[in-house]
mmCIF file of C-alpha atoms in Angstrom:
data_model
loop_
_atom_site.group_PDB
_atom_site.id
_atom_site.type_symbol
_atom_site.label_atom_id
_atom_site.label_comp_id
_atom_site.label_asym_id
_atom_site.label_seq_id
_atom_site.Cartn_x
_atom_site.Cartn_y
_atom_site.Cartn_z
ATOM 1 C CA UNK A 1 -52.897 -63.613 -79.131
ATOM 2 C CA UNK A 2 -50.579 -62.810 -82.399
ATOM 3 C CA UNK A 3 -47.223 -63.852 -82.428
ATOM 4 C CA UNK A 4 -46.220 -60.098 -82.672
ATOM 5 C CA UNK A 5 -47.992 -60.000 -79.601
ATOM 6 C CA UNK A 6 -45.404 -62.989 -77.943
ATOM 7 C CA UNK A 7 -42.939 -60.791 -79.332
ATOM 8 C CA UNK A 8 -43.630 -57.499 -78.081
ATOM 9 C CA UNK A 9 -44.301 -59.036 -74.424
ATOM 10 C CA UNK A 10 -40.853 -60.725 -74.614
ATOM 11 C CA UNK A 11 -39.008 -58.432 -75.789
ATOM 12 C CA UNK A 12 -40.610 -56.162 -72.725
ATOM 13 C CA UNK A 13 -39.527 -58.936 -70.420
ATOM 14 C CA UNK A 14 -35.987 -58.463 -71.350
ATOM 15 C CA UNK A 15 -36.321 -54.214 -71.268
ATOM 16 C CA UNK A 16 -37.423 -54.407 -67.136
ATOM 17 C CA UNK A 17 -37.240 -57.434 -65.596
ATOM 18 C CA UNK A 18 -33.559 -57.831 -64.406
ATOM 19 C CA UNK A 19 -32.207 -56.399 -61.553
ATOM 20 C CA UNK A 20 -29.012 -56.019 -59.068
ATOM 21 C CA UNK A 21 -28.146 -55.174 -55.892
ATOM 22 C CA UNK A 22 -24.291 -54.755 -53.649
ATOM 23 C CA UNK A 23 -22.507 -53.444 -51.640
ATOM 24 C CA UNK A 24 -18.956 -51.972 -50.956
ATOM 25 C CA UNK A 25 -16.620 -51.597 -48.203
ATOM 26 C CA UNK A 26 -13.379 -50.311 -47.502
ATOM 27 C CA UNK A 27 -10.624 -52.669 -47.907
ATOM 28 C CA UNK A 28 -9.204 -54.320 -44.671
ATOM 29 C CA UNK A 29 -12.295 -53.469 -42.936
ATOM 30 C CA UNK A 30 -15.899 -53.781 -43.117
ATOM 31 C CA UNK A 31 -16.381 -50.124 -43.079
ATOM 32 C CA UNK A 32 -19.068 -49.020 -45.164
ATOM 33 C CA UNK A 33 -18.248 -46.688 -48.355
ATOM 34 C CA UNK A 34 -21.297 -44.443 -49.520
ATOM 35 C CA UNK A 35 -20.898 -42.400 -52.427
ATOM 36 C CA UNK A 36 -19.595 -44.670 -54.646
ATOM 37 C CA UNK A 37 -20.146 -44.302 -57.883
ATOM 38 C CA UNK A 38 -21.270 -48.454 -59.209
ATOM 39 C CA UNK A 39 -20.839 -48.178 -63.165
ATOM 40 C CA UNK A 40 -22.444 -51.202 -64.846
ATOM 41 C CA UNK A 41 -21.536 -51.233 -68.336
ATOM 42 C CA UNK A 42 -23.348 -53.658 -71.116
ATOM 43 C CA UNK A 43 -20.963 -55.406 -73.270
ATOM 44 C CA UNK A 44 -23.312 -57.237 -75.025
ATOM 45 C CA UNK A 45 -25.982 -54.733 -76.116
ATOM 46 C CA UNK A 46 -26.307 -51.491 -76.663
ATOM 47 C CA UNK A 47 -24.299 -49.211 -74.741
ATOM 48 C CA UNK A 48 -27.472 -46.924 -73.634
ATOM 49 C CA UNK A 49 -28.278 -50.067 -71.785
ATOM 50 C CA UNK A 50 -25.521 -49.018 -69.475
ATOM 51 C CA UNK A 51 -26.776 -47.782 -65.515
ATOM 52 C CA UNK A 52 -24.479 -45.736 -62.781
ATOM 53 C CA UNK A 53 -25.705 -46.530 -59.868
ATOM 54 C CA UNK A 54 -24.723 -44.322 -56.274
ATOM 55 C CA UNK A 55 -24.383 -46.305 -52.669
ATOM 56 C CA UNK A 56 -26.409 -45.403 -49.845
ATOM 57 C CA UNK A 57 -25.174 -44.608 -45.870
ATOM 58 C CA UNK A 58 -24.565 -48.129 -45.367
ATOM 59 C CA UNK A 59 -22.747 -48.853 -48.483
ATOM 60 C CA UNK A 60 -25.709 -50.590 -50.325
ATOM 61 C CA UNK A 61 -26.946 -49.994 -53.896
ATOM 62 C CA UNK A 62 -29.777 -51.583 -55.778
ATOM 63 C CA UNK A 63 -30.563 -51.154 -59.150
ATOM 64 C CA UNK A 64 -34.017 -52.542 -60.848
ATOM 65 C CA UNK A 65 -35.675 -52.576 -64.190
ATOM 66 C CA UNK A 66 -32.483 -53.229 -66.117
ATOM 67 C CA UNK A 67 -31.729 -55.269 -70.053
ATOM 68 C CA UNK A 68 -31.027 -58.395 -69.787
ATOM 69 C CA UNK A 69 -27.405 -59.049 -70.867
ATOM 70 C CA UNK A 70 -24.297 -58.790 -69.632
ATOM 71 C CA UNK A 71 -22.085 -56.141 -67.632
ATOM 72 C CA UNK A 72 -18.777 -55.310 -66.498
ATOM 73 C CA UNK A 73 -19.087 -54.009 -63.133
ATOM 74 C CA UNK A 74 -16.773 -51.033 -61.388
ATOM 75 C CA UNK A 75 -17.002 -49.335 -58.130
ATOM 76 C CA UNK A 76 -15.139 -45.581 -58.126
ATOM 77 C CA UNK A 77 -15.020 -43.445 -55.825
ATOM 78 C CA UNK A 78 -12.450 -40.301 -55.171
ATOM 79 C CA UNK A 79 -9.360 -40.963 -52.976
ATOM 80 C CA UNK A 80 -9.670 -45.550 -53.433
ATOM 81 C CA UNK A 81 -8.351 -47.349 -56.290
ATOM 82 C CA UNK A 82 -10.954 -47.886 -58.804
ATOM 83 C CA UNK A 83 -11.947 -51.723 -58.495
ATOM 84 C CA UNK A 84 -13.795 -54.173 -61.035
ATOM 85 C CA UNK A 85 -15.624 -56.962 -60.509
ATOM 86 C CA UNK A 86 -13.806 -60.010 -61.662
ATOM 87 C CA UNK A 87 -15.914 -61.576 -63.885
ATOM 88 C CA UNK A 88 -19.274 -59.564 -66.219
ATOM 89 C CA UNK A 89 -22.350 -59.951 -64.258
ATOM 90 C CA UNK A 90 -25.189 -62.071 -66.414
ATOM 91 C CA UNK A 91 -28.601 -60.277 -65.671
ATOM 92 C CA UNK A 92 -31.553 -62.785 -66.879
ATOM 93 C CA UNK A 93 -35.208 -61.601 -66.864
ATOM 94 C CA UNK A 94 -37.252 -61.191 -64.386
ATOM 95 C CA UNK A 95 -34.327 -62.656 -61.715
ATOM 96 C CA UNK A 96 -32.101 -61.045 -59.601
ATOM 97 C CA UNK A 97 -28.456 -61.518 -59.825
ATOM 98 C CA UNK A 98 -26.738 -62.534 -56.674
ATOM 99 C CA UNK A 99 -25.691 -59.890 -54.052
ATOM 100 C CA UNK A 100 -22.960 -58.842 -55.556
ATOM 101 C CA UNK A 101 -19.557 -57.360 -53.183
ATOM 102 C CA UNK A 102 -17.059 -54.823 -53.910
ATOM 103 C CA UNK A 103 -14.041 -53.895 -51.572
ATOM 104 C CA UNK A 104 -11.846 -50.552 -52.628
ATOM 105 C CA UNK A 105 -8.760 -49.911 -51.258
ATOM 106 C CA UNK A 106 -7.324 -46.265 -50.160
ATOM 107 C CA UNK A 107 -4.524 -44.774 -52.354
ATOM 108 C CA UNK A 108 -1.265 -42.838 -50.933
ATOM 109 C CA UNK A 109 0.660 -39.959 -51.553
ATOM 110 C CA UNK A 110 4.280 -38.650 -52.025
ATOM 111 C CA UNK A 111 5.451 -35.705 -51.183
ATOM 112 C CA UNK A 112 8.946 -33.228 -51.120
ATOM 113 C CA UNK A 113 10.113 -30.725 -52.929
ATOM 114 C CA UNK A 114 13.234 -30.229 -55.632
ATOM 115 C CA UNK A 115 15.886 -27.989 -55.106
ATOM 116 C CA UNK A 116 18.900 -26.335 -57.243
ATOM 117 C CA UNK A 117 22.465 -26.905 -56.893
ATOM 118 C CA UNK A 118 22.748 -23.941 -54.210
ATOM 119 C CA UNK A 119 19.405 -25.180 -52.566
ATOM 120 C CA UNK A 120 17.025 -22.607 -54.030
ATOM 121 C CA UNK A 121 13.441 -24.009 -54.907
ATOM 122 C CA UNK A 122 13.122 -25.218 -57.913
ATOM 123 C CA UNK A 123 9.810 -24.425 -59.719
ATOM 124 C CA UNK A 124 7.391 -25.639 -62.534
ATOM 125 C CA UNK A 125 9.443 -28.891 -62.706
ATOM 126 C CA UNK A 126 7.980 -32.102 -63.568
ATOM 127 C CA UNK A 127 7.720 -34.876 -61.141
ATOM 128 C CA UNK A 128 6.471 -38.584 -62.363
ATOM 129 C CA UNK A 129 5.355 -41.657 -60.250
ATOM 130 C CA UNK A 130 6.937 -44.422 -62.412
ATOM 131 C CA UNK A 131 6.261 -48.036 -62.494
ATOM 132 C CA UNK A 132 6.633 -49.308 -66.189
ATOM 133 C CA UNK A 133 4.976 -46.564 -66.851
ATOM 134 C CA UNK A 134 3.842 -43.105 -66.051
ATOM 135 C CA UNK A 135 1.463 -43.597 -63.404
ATOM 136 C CA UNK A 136 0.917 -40.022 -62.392
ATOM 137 C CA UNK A 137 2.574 -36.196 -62.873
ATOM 138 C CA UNK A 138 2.536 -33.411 -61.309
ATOM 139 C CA UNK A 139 5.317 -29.748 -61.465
ATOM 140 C CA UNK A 140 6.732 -28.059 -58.541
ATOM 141 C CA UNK A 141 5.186 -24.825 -57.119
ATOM 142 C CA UNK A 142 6.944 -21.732 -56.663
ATOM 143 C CA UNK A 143 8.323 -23.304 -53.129
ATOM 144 C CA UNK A 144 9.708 -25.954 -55.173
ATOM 145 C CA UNK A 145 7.520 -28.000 -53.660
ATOM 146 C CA UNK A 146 4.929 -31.100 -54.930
ATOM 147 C CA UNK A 147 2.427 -33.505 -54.048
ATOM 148 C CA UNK A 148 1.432 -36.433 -55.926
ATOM 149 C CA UNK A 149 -1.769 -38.303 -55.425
ATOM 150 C CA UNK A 150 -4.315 -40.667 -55.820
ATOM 151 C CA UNK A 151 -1.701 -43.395 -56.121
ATOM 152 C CA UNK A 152 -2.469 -47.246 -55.634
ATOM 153 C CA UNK A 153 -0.493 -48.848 -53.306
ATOM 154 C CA UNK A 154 2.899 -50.474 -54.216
ATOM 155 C CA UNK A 155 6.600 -49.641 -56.140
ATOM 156 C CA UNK A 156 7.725 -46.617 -57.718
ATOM 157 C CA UNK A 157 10.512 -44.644 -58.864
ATOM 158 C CA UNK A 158 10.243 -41.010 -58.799
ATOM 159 C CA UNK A 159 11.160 -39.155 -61.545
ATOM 160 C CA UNK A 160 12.239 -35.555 -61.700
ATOM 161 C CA UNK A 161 12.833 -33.748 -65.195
ATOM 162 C CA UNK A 162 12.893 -30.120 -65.930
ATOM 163 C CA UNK A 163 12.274 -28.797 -69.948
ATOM 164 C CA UNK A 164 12.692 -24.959 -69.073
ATOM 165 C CA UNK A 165 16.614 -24.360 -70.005
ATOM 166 C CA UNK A 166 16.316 -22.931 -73.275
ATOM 167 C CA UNK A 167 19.779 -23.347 -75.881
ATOM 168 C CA UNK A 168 21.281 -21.018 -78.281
ATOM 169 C CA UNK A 169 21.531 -22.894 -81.584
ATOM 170 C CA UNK A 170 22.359 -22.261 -85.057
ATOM 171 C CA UNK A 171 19.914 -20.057 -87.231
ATOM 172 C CA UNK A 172 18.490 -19.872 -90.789
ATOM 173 C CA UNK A 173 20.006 -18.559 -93.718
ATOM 174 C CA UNK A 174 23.544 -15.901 -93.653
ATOM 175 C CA UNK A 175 23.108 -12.609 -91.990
ATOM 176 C CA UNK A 176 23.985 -9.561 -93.698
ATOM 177 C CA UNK A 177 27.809 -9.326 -92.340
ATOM 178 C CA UNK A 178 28.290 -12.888 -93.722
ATOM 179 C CA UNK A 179 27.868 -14.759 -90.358
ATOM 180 C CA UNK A 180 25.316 -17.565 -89.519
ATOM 181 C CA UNK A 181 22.724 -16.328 -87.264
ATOM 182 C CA UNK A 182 21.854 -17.932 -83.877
ATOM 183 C CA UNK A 183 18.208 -18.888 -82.681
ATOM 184 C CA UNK A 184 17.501 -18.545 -78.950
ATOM 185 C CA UNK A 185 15.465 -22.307 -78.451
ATOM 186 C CA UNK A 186 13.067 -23.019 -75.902
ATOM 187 C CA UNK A 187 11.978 -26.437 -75.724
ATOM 188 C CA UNK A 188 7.997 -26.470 -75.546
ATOM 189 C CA UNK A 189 6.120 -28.385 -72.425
ATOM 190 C CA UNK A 190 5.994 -32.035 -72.634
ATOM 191 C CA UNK A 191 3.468 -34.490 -71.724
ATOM 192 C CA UNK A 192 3.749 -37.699 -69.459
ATOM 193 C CA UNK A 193 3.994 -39.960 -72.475
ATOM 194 C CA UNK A 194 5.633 -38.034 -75.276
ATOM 195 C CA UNK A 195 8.731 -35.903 -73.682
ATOM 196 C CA UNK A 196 9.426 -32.801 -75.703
ATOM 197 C CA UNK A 197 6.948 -32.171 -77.977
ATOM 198 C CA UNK A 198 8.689 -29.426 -79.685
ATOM 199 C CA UNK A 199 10.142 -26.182 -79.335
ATOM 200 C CA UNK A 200 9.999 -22.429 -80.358
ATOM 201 C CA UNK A 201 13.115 -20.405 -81.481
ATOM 202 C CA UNK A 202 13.879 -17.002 -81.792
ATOM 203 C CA UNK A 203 16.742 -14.944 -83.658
ATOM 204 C CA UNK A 204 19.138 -13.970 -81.243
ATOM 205 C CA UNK A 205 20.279 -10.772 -82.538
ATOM 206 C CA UNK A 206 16.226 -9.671 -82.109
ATOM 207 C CA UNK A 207 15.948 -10.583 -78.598
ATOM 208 C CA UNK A 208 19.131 -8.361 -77.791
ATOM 209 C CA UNK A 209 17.578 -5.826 -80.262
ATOM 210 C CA UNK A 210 14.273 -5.602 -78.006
ATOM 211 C CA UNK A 211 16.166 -5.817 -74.765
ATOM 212 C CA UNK A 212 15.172 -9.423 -73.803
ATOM 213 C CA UNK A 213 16.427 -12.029 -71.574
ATOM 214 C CA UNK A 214 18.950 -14.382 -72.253
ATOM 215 C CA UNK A 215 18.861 -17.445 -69.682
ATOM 216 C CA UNK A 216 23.049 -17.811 -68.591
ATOM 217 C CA UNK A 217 22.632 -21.380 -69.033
ATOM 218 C CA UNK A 218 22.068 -20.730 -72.643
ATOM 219 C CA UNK A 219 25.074 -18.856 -72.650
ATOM 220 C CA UNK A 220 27.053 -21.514 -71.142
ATOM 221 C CA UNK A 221 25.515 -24.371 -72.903
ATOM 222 C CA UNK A 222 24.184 -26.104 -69.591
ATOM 223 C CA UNK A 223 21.219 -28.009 -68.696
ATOM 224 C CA UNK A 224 19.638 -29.718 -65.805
ATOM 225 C CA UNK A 225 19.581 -33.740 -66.718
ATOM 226 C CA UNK A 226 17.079 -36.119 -65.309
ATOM 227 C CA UNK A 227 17.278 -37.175 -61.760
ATOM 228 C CA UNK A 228 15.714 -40.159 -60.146
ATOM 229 C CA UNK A 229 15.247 -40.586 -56.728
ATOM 230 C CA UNK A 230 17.380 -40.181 -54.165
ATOM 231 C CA UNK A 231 19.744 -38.422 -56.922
ATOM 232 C CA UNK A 232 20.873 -40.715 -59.739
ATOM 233 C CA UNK A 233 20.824 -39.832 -63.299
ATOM 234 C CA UNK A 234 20.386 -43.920 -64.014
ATOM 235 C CA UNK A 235 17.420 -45.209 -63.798
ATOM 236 C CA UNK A 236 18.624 -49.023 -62.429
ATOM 237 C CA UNK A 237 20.526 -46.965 -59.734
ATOM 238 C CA UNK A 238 16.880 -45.372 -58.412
ATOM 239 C CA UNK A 239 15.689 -46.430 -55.020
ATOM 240 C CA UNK A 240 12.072 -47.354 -55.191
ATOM 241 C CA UNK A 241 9.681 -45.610 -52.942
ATOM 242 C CA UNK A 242 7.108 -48.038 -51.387
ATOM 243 C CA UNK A 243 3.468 -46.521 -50.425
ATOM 244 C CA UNK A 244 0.881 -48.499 -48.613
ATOM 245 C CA UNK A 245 -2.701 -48.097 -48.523
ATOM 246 C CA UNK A 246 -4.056 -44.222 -47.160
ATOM 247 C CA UNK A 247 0.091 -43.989 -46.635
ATOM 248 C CA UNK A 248 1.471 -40.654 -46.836
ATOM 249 C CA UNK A 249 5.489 -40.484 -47.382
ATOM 250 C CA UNK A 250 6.877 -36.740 -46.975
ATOM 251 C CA UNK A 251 9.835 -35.276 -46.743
ATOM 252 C CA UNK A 252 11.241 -36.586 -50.085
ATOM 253 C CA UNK A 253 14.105 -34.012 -51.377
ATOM 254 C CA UNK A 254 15.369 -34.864 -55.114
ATOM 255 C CA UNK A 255 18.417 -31.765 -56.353
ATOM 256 C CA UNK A 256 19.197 -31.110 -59.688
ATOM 257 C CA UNK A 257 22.333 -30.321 -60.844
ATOM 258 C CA UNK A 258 23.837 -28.282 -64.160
ATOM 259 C CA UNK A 259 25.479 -29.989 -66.614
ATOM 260 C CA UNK A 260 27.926 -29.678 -69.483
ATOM 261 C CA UNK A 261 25.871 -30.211 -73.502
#
C-alpha cells in the first residue's frame, strides 16, 4: 500500500468517524424538550463542517459521521433562552464524545400599555427592555397597548420614547417678502441602538399651500420626553421590573407627558 494510500484512508477516518449524542431538558425539571434545534459549529475547520441537529420526543439527539475537530455547541429553541455548552466539544475519530447535557430555561414577558396626559392610548410608541443595553423593542398598537417577549429572566428598566412630534424650524435661503422661511421637521424612525437616525423637512408655507396638517405641538413647540418606568424622566430614578422564568408581568401603565423645547 502507497503512502497516498495511508493518506487518503486517514484523512477518510477523520471525514466519518466521530460522532455525538445529548440531550436537553427544561430547566428546573427533567422535562423533556423536543424540537430543539442542537447547532454544532466547527471552530477549527472549515465551517461546512458545521451540523444542526433536531431532538427527538424524549429530548434526545444523535449525530454520526461527523470531522474530527472541535465545536461550540448551542441548544435553541423558540420561547427558552438560547444556551451553550460551556466548553467546545473535541470530536476524535472513530470515538464518541461523551453524552453530552443541555438544560434551557423559559423566558418571560412584560406587558401594559402607554397612555397620554388625558389618558388616551398612545400609539406607535417605542417601548425597550433595558439592562446595559437594549435587550428587546417593541411600539404600541393602536390601543396603546404592547407586549414584549422572549426575555431571559432577570432586571430591567423599561423604557418608553416616542419620535413622532414633528418641530417647526428655520428654513433655507430668504423668501421672496424678505422673511426666513420655516421647515415643518419630522424626525425619521429610530432604531434600538442608534436613536434618531434623521429626519425629513418640509417648507411650511407649502404644506399650508396644499392644505396639510400641522401637528399643534409643532405649533407650540412641545414634545413628549422619555419616560422610564413607573414615570421618571431619570434613568437612576427607574424602578426595575424583575421577570422570572415562563413569568408573565401585566398590567404595567407608563404616561407621557408634553413638555416645553
Amino acid at each position: 500500500m502507497t503512502i497516498f494510500m495511508f493518506l487518503w484512508l486517514g484523512l477518510a477516518t477523520q471525514r466519518v468517524g466521530a460522532g455525538i449524542s445529548g440531550h436537553v431538558v427544561k430547566a428546573g425539571s427533567q422535562q423533556p424538550l423536543e424540537g430543539v434545534s442542537i447547532v454544532l459549529l466547527r471552530i477549527d475547520g472549515p465551517l461546512d463542517d458545521s451540523v444542526v441537529a433536531v431532538t427527538d420526543e424524549l429530548g434526545g439527539f444523535s449525530q454520526e459521521r461527523m470531522p474530527a475537530g472541535s465545536y461550540r455547541v448551542f441548544a435553541e429553541r423558540a420561547g427558552y433562552v438560547r444556551a451553550e455548552l460551556s466548553t467546545p466539544v473535541v470530536l476524535r475519530p472513530d470515538v464518541r464524545s461523551e453524552v453530552i447535557s443541555l438544560e434551557l430555561v423559559p423566558t418571560a414577558a412584560i406587558t401594559g400599555s402607554v397612555t397620554r396626559e388625558f389618558g388616551e392610548p398612545a400609539e406607535k410608541v417605542f417601548v425597550r427592555a433595558l439592562t446595559d443595553r437594549v435587550v428587546a423593542e417593541t411600539r404600541t398598537d393602536d390601543r396603546g397597548e404592547f407586549r414584549l417577549f422572549d426575555l431571559p429572566p432577570g432586571s430591567y428598566l423599561l423604557q418608553v420614547e416616542s419620535y413622532s412630534v414633528p418641530r417647526i424650524i428655520p428654513g433655507r435661503g430668504i423668501s421672496a417678502s424678505g422673511q426666513a422661511p420655516m421647515d415643518y421637521a419630522i424626525q425619521t424612525p429610530p432604531c434600538p441602538d442608534c436613536p434618531g437616525e434623521g429626519q425629513s423637512r418640509q417648507p411650511v408655507r407649502s404644506i399650508l399651500a396644499a392644505g396639510g396638517f400641522i401637528d399643534p405641538l409643532a405649533l407650540t413647540n412641545e414634545y413628549y420626553p422619555t419616560v422610564y418606568y413607573p414615570g421618571t424622566a431619570e434613568r437612576p430614578l427607574a424602578i426595575p421590573i424583575e421577570l422570572h422564568a415562563e413569568e408573565e408581568v401585566s398590567g404595567i401603565v407608563v404616561q407621557l407627558v408634553r413638555r416645553s423645547r
